[in-house]
Amino acid sequence: MSSPGIGPLCFIKSRVNAAIYQEILEHVMLPSTDKLYGADDVIFQQDLAPAHTAKSTKTWFNDHEITVPLNSPDQNPMEILWGIAKKR
């Protein structure tokens, strides 16, 4: 989800480790951000899941020049959406 729109859903049938997460980023997130943002800079928000905080994942983001801010539930819109979904 982003200000210019939403990308495709990605259904995962296994546990997500850093390698699988990076494959999802490479093959789902990158094409989606290219379509939604073109050459504009992207700030990618995620939580503190182990696959998100792995050194190899941090390296992946650095290699792709994608900014990932420090995690704060107040700044993460996904936390708000999960709250709404749980209430429903």
PDB file of N, CA and C in Angstrom, residues 2-68:
ATOM      1  N   SER A   2       0.499   2.227  -0.764  1.00  0.00           N
ATOM      2  CA  SER A   2       1.287   3.451  -0.837  1.00  0.00           C
ATOM      3  C   SER A   2       0.396   4.604  -1.277  1.00  0.00           C
ATOM      4  N   SER A   3       0.926   5.785  -1.233  1.00  0.00           N
ATOM      5  CA  SER A   3       0.121   6.951  -1.597  1.00  0.00           C
ATOM      6  C   SER A   3      -0.363   6.910  -3.048  1.00  0.00           C
ATOM      7  N   PRO A   4       0.431   6.429  -4.033  1.00  0.00           N
ATOM      8  CA  PRO A   4      -0.092   6.379  -5.393  1.00  0.00           C
ATOM      9  C   PRO A   4      -0.939   5.140  -5.705  1.00  0.00           C
ATOM     10  N   GLY A   5      -1.047   4.190  -4.773  1.00  0.00           N
ATOM     11  CA  GLY A   5      -1.871   3.007  -5.025  1.00  0.00           C
ATOM     12  C   GLY A   5      -1.337   1.786  -4.304  1.00  0.00           C
ATOM     13  N   ILE A   6      -1.892   0.640  -4.663  1.00  0.00           N
ATOM     14  CA  ILE A   6      -1.471  -0.612  -4.035  1.00  0.00           C
ATOM     15  C   ILE A   6      -0.837  -1.528  -5.067  1.00  0.00           C
ATOM     16  N   GLY A   7       0.043  -2.372  -4.591  1.00  0.00           N
ATOM     17  CA  GLY A   7       0.671  -3.365  -5.450  1.00  0.00           C
ATOM     18  C   GLY A   7      -0.071  -4.681  -5.338  1.00  0.00           C
ATOM     19  N   PRO A   8       0.427  -5.710  -6.001  1.00  0.00           N
ATOM     20  CA  PRO A   8      -0.240  -7.006  -5.964  1.00  0.00           C
ATOM     21  C   PRO A   8      -0.069  -7.696  -4.615  1.00  0.00           C
ATOM     22  N   LEU A   9      -1.026  -8.550  -4.283  1.00  0.00           N
ATOM     23  CA  LEU A   9      -0.878  -9.400  -3.103  1.00  0.00           C
ATOM     24  C   LEU A   9       0.088 -10.525  -3.441  1.00  0.00           C
ATOM     25  N   CYS A  10       0.828 -10.949  -2.464  1.00  0.00           N
ATOM     26  CA  CYS A  10       1.775 -12.044  -2.643  1.00  0.00           C
ATOM     27  C   CYS A  10       1.441 -13.112  -1.610  1.00  0.00           C
ATOM     28  N   PHE A  11       0.959 -14.249  -2.062  1.00  0.00           N
ATOM     29  CA  PHE A  11       0.608 -15.340  -1.159  1.00  0.00           C
ATOM     30  C   PHE A  11       1.825 -16.243  -0.968  1.00  0.00           C
ATOM     31  N   ILE A  12       2.159 -16.506   0.275  1.00  0.00           N
ATOM     32  CA  ILE A  12       3.357 -17.265   0.611  1.00  0.00           C
ATOM     33  C   ILE A  12       2.921 -18.550   1.298  1.00  0.00           C
ATOM     34  N   LYS A  13       3.439 -19.682   0.831  1.00  0.00           N
ATOM     35  CA  LYS A  13       3.017 -20.980   1.354  1.00  0.00           C
ATOM     36  C   LYS A  13       4.047 -21.617   2.276  1.00  0.00           C
ATOM     37  N   SER A  14       5.030 -20.846   2.701  1.00  0.00           N
ATOM     38  CA  SER A  14       6.051 -21.394   3.588  1.00  0.00           C
ATOM     39  C   SER A  14       6.424 -20.336   4.617  1.00  0.00           C
ATOM     40  N   ARG A  15       7.277 -20.733   5.547  1.00  0.00           N
ATOM     41  CA  ARG A  15       7.814 -19.757   6.494  1.00  0.00           C
ATOM     42  C   ARG A  15       8.719 -18.806   5.723  1.00  0.00           C
ATOM     43  N   VAL A  16       8.768 -17.573   6.172  1.00  0.00           N
ATOM     44  CA  VAL A  16       9.582 -16.586   5.480  1.00  0.00           C
ATOM     45  C   VAL A  16      10.884 -16.366   6.243  1.00  0.00           C
ATOM     46  N   ASN A  17      11.975 -16.707   5.598  1.00  0.00           N
ATOM     47  CA  ASN A  17      13.292 -16.387   6.144  1.00  0.00           C
ATOM     48  C   ASN A  17      13.855 -15.228   5.323  1.00  0.00           C
ATOM     49  N   ALA A  18      15.057 -14.803   5.622  1.00  0.00           N
ATOM     50  CA  ALA A  18      15.635 -13.648   4.929  1.00  0.00           C
ATOM     51  C   ALA A  18      15.747 -13.884   3.422  1.00  0.00           C
ATOM     52  N   ALA A  19      16.160 -15.080   3.019  1.00  0.00           N
ATOM     53  CA  ALA A  19      16.326 -15.369   1.592  1.00  0.00           C
ATOM     54  C   ALA A  19      14.995 -15.307   0.847  1.00  0.00           C
ATOM     55  N   ILE A  20      13.958 -15.900   1.425  1.00  0.00           N
ATOM     56  CA  ILE A  20      12.640 -15.864   0.792  1.00  0.00           C
ATOM     57  C   ILE A  20      12.113 -14.434   0.754  1.00  0.00           C
ATOM     58  N   TYR A  21      12.285 -13.687   1.840  1.00  0.00           N
ATOM     59  CA  TYR A  21      11.846 -12.293   1.893  1.00  0.00           C
ATOM     60  C   TYR A  21      12.514 -11.466   0.801  1.00  0.00           C
ATOM     61  N   GLN A  22      13.809 -11.664   0.615  1.00  0.00           N
ATOM     62  CA  GLN A  22      14.519 -10.918  -0.414  1.00  0.00           C
ATOM     63  C   GLN A  22      14.062 -11.302  -1.817  1.00  0.00           C
ATOM     64  N   GLU A  23      13.688 -12.561  -2.024  1.00  0.00           N
ATOM     65  CA  GLU A  23      13.119 -12.969  -3.312  1.00  0.00           C
ATOM     66  C   GLU A  23      11.787 -12.250  -3.566  1.00  0.00           C
ATOM     67  N   ILE A  24      10.970 -12.138  -2.520  1.00  0.00           N
ATOM     68  CA  ILE A  24       9.694 -11.428  -2.638  1.00  0.00           C
ATOM     69  C   ILE A  24       9.952  -9.955  -2.947  1.00  0.00           C
ATOM     70  N   LEU A  25      10.905  -9.367  -2.248  1.00  0.00           N
ATOM     71  CA  LEU A  25      11.239  -7.971  -2.522  1.00  0.00           C
ATOM     72  C   LEU A  25      11.673  -7.796  -3.976  1.00  0.00           C
ATOM     73  N   GLU A  26      12.519  -8.697  -4.434  1.00  0.00           N
ATOM     74  CA  GLU A  26      13.078  -8.604  -5.789  1.00  0.00           C
ATOM     75  C   GLU A  26      12.019  -8.783  -6.870  1.00  0.00           C
ATOM     76  N   HIS A  27      11.139  -9.781  -6.682  1.00  0.00           N
ATOM     77  CA  HIS A  27      10.227 -10.169  -7.767  1.00  0.00           C
ATOM     78  C   HIS A  27       8.808  -9.610  -7.643  1.00  0.00           C
ATOM     79  N   VAL A  28       8.465  -9.070  -6.469  1.00  0.00           N
ATOM     80  CA  VAL A  28       7.121  -8.507  -6.273  1.00  0.00           C
ATOM     81  C   VAL A  28       7.195  -7.021  -5.932  1.00  0.00           C
ATOM     82  N   MET A  29       7.970  -6.691  -4.898  1.00  0.00           N
ATOM     83  CA  MET A  29       8.000  -5.309  -4.438  1.00  0.00           C
ATOM     84  C   MET A  29       8.672  -4.379  -5.442  1.00  0.00           C
ATOM     85  N   LEU A  30       9.845  -4.744  -5.966  1.00  0.00           N
ATOM     86  CA  LEU A  30      10.534  -3.861  -6.901  1.00  0.00           C
ATOM     87  C   LEU A  30       9.719  -3.550  -8.151  1.00  0.00           C
ATOM     88  N   PRO A  31       9.137  -4.561  -8.825  1.00  0.00           N
ATOM     89  CA  PRO A  31       8.313  -4.231  -9.990  1.00  0.00           C
ATOM     90  C   PRO A  31       7.110  -3.350  -9.627  1.00  0.00           C
ATOM     91  N   SER A  32       6.538  -3.584  -8.452  1.00  0.00           N
ATOM     92  CA  SER A  32       5.398  -2.787  -8.014  1.00  0.00           C
ATOM     93  C   SER A  32       5.799  -1.332  -7.774  1.00  0.00           C
ATOM     94  N   THR A  33       6.924  -1.117  -7.093  1.00  0.00           N
ATOM     95  CA  THR A  33       7.357   0.258  -6.834  1.00  0.00           C
ATOM     96  C   THR A  33       7.772   0.951  -8.133  1.00  0.00           C
ATOM     97  N   ASP A  34       8.367   0.204  -9.064  1.00  0.00           N
ATOM     98  CA  ASP A  34       8.704   0.798 -10.365  1.00  0.00           C
ATOM     99  C   ASP A  34       7.445   1.275 -11.079  1.00  0.00           C
ATOM    100  N   LYS A  35       6.402   0.459 -11.015  1.00  0.00           N
ATOM    101  CA  LYS A  35       5.139   0.815 -11.664  1.00  0.00           C
ATOM    102  C   LYS A  35       4.471   2.013 -10.974  1.00  0.00           C
ATOM    103  N   LEU A  36       4.492   2.029  -9.644  1.00  0.00           N
ATOM    104  CA  LEU A  36       3.808   3.084  -8.897  1.00  0.00           C
ATOM    105  C   LEU A  36       4.610   4.376  -8.811  1.00  0.00           C
ATOM    106  N   TYR A  37       5.931   4.285  -8.726  1.00  0.00           N
ATOM    107  CA  TYR A  37       6.769   5.460  -8.466  1.00  0.00           C
ATOM    108  C   TYR A  37       7.719   5.826  -9.595  1.00  0.00           C
ATOM    109  N   GLY A  38       7.937   4.930 -10.549  1.00  0.00           N
ATOM    110  CA  GLY A  38       8.904   5.224 -11.597  1.00  0.00           C
ATOM    111  C   GLY A  38      10.292   5.397 -11.000  1.00  0.00           C
ATOM    112  N   ALA A  39      10.954   6.495 -11.341  1.00  0.00           N
ATOM    113  CA  ALA A  39      12.313   6.748 -10.871  1.00  0.00           C
ATOM    114  C   ALA A  39      12.358   7.508  -9.543  1.00  0.00           C
ATOM    115  N   ASP A  40      11.202   7.830  -8.966  1.00  0.00           N
ATOM    116  CA  ASP A  40      11.170   8.558  -7.692  1.00  0.00           C
ATOM    117  C   ASP A  40      11.757   7.712  -6.565  1.00  0.00           C
ATOM    118  N   ASP A  41      12.249   8.387  -5.538  1.00  0.00           N
ATOM    119  CA  ASP A  41      12.765   7.703  -4.363  1.00  0.00           C
ATOM    120  C   ASP A  41      11.629   7.015  -3.609  1.00  0.00           C
ATOM    121  N   VAL A  42      11.957   5.914  -2.954  1.00  0.00           N
ATOM    122  CA  VAL A  42      10.980   5.130  -2.210  1.00  0.00           C
ATOM    123  C   VAL A  42      11.467   4.967  -0.776  1.00  0.00           C
ATOM    124  N   ILE A  43      10.553   5.115   0.186  1.00  0.00           N
ATOM    125  CA  ILE A  43      10.832   4.780   1.585  1.00  0.00           C
ATOM    126  C   ILE A  43       9.965   3.571   1.890  1.00  0.00           C
ATOM    127  N   PHE A  44      10.586   2.487   2.297  1.00  0.00           N
ATOM    128  CA  PHE A  44       9.883   1.228   2.512  1.00  0.00           C
ATOM    129  C   PHE A  44       9.735   0.972   4.000  1.00  0.00           C
ATOM    130  N   GLN A  45       8.505   0.829   4.461  1.00  0.00           N
ATOM    131  CA  GLN A  45       8.223   0.614   5.882  1.00  0.00           C
ATOM    132  C   GLN A  45       8.019  -0.873   6.143  1.00  0.00           C
ATOM    133  N   GLN A  46       8.653  -1.384   7.171  1.00  0.00           N
ATOM    134  CA  GLN A  46       8.473  -2.778   7.568  1.00  0.00           C
ATOM    135  C   GLN A  46       8.553  -2.873   9.086  1.00  0.00           C
ATOM    136  N   ASP A  47       8.269  -4.061   9.614  1.00  0.00           N
ATOM    137  CA  ASP A  47       8.329  -4.215  11.069  1.00  0.00           C
ATOM    138  C   ASP A  47       9.635  -4.904  11.457  1.00  0.00           C
ATOM    139  N   LEU A  48       9.691  -5.412  12.669  1.00  0.00           N
ATOM    140  CA  LEU A  48      10.932  -5.992  13.175  1.00  0.00           C
ATOM    141  C   LEU A  48      10.992  -7.510  13.056  1.00  0.00           C
ATOM    142  N   ALA A  49      10.289  -8.075  12.095  1.00  0.00           N
ATOM    143  CA  ALA A  49      10.362  -9.517  11.870  1.00  0.00           C
ATOM    144  C   ALA A  49      11.814  -9.904  11.574  1.00  0.00           C
ATOM    145  N   PRO A  50      12.249 -11.081  12.001  1.00  0.00           N
ATOM    146  CA  PRO A  50      13.645 -11.474  11.786  1.00  0.00           C
ATOM    147  C   PRO A  50      14.100 -11.395  10.327  1.00  0.00           C
ATOM    148  N   ALA A  51      13.249 -11.753   9.376  1.00  0.00           N
ATOM    149  CA  ALA A  51      13.628 -11.669   7.954  1.00  0.00           C
ATOM    150  C   ALA A  51      13.850 -10.221   7.530  1.00  0.00           C
ATOM    151  N   HIS A  52      13.142  -9.288   8.181  1.00  0.00           N
ATOM    152  CA  HIS A  52      13.262  -7.864   7.841  1.00  0.00           C
ATOM    153  C   HIS A  52      14.539  -7.253   8.406  1.00  0.00           C
ATOM    154  N   THR A  53      15.004  -7.768   9.523  1.00  0.00           N
ATOM    155  CA  THR A  53      16.137  -7.166  10.216  1.00  0.00           C
ATOM    156  C   THR A  53      17.455  -7.918   9.996  1.00  0.00           C
ATOM    157  N   ALA A  54      17.412  -8.961   9.185  1.00  0.00           N
ATOM    158  CA  ALA A  54      18.626  -9.731   8.905  1.00  0.00           C
ATOM    159  C   ALA A  54      19.673  -8.847   8.216  1.00  0.00           C
ATOM    160  N   LYS A  55      20.936  -9.112   8.505  1.00  0.00           N
ATOM    161  CA  LYS A  55      22.009  -8.337   7.875  1.00  0.00           C
ATOM    162  C   LYS A  55      21.938  -8.409   6.362  1.00  0.00           C
ATOM    163  N   SER A  56      21.623  -9.587   5.830  1.00  0.00           N
ATOM    164  CA  SER A  56      21.550  -9.734   4.371  1.00  0.00           C
ATOM    165  C   SER A  56      20.397  -8.917   3.785  1.00  0.00           C
ATOM    166  N   THR A  57      19.314  -8.758   4.539  1.00  0.00           N
ATOM    167  CA  THR A  57      18.193  -7.940   4.065  1.00  0.00           C
ATOM    168  C   THR A  57      18.579  -6.459   4.091  1.00  0.00           C
ATOM    169  N   LYS A  58      19.263  -6.045   5.151  1.00  0.00           N
ATOM    170  CA  LYS A  58      19.740  -4.652   5.206  1.00  0.00           C
ATOM    171  C   LYS A  58      20.683  -4.375   4.038  1.00  0.00           C
ATOM    172  N   THR A  59      21.543  -5.328   3.737  1.00  0.00           N
ATOM    173  CA  THR A  59      22.448  -5.184   2.595  1.00  0.00           C
ATOM    174  C   THR A  59      21.660  -5.089   1.298  1.00  0.00           C
ATOM    175  N   TRP A  60      20.605  -5.911   1.160  1.00  0.00           N
ATOM    176  CA  TRP A  60      19.768  -5.886  -0.041  1.00  0.00           C
ATOM    177  C   TRP A  60      19.175  -4.487  -0.236  1.00  0.00           C
ATOM    178  N   PHE A  61      18.627  -3.909   0.822  1.00  0.00           N
ATOM    179  CA  PHE A  61      18.059  -2.569   0.709  1.00  0.00           C
ATOM    180  C   PHE A  61      19.126  -1.534   0.354  1.00  0.00           C
ATOM    181  N   ASN A  62      20.291  -1.626   0.978  1.00  0.00           N
ATOM    182  CA  ASN A  62      21.379  -0.701   0.645  1.00  0.00           C
ATOM    183  C   ASN A  62      21.797  -0.844  -0.807  1.00  0.00           C
ATOM    184  N   ASP A  63      21.920  -2.083  -1.290  1.00  0.00           N
ATOM    185  CA  ASP A  63      22.317  -2.332  -2.677  1.00  0.00           C
ATOM    186  C   ASP A  63      21.304  -1.758  -3.669  1.00  0.00           C
ATOM    187  N   HIS A  64      20.032  -1.738  -3.271  1.00  0.00           N
ATOM    188  CA  HIS A  64      18.975  -1.226  -4.143  1.00  0.00           C
ATOM    189  C   HIS A  64      18.631   0.241  -3.855  1.00  0.00           C
ATOM    190  N   GLU A  65      19.405   0.849  -2.962  1.00  0.00           N
ATOM    191  CA  GLU A  65      19.246   2.268  -2.612  1.00  0.00           C
ATOM    192  C   GLU A  65      17.819   2.611  -2.188  1.00  0.00           C
ATOM    193  N   ILE A  66      17.257   1.744  -1.325  1.00  0.00           N
ATOM    194  CA  ILE A  66      15.910   1.941  -0.790  1.00  0.00           C
ATOM    195  C   ILE A  66      16.037   2.279   0.683  1.00  0.00           C
ATOM    196  N   THR A  67      15.419   3.386   1.077  1.00  0.00           N
ATOM    197  CA  THR A  67      15.454   3.829   2.461  1.00  0.00           C
ATOM    198  C   THR A  67      14.471   3.023   3.285  1.00  0.00           C
ATOM    199  N   VAL A  68      14.947   2.512   4.409  1.00  0.00           N
ATOM    200  CA  VAL A  68      14.100   1.807   5.361  1.00  0.00           C
ATOM    201  C   VAL A  68      14.266   2.514   6.704  1.00  0.00           C
TER     202      VAL A  68
END
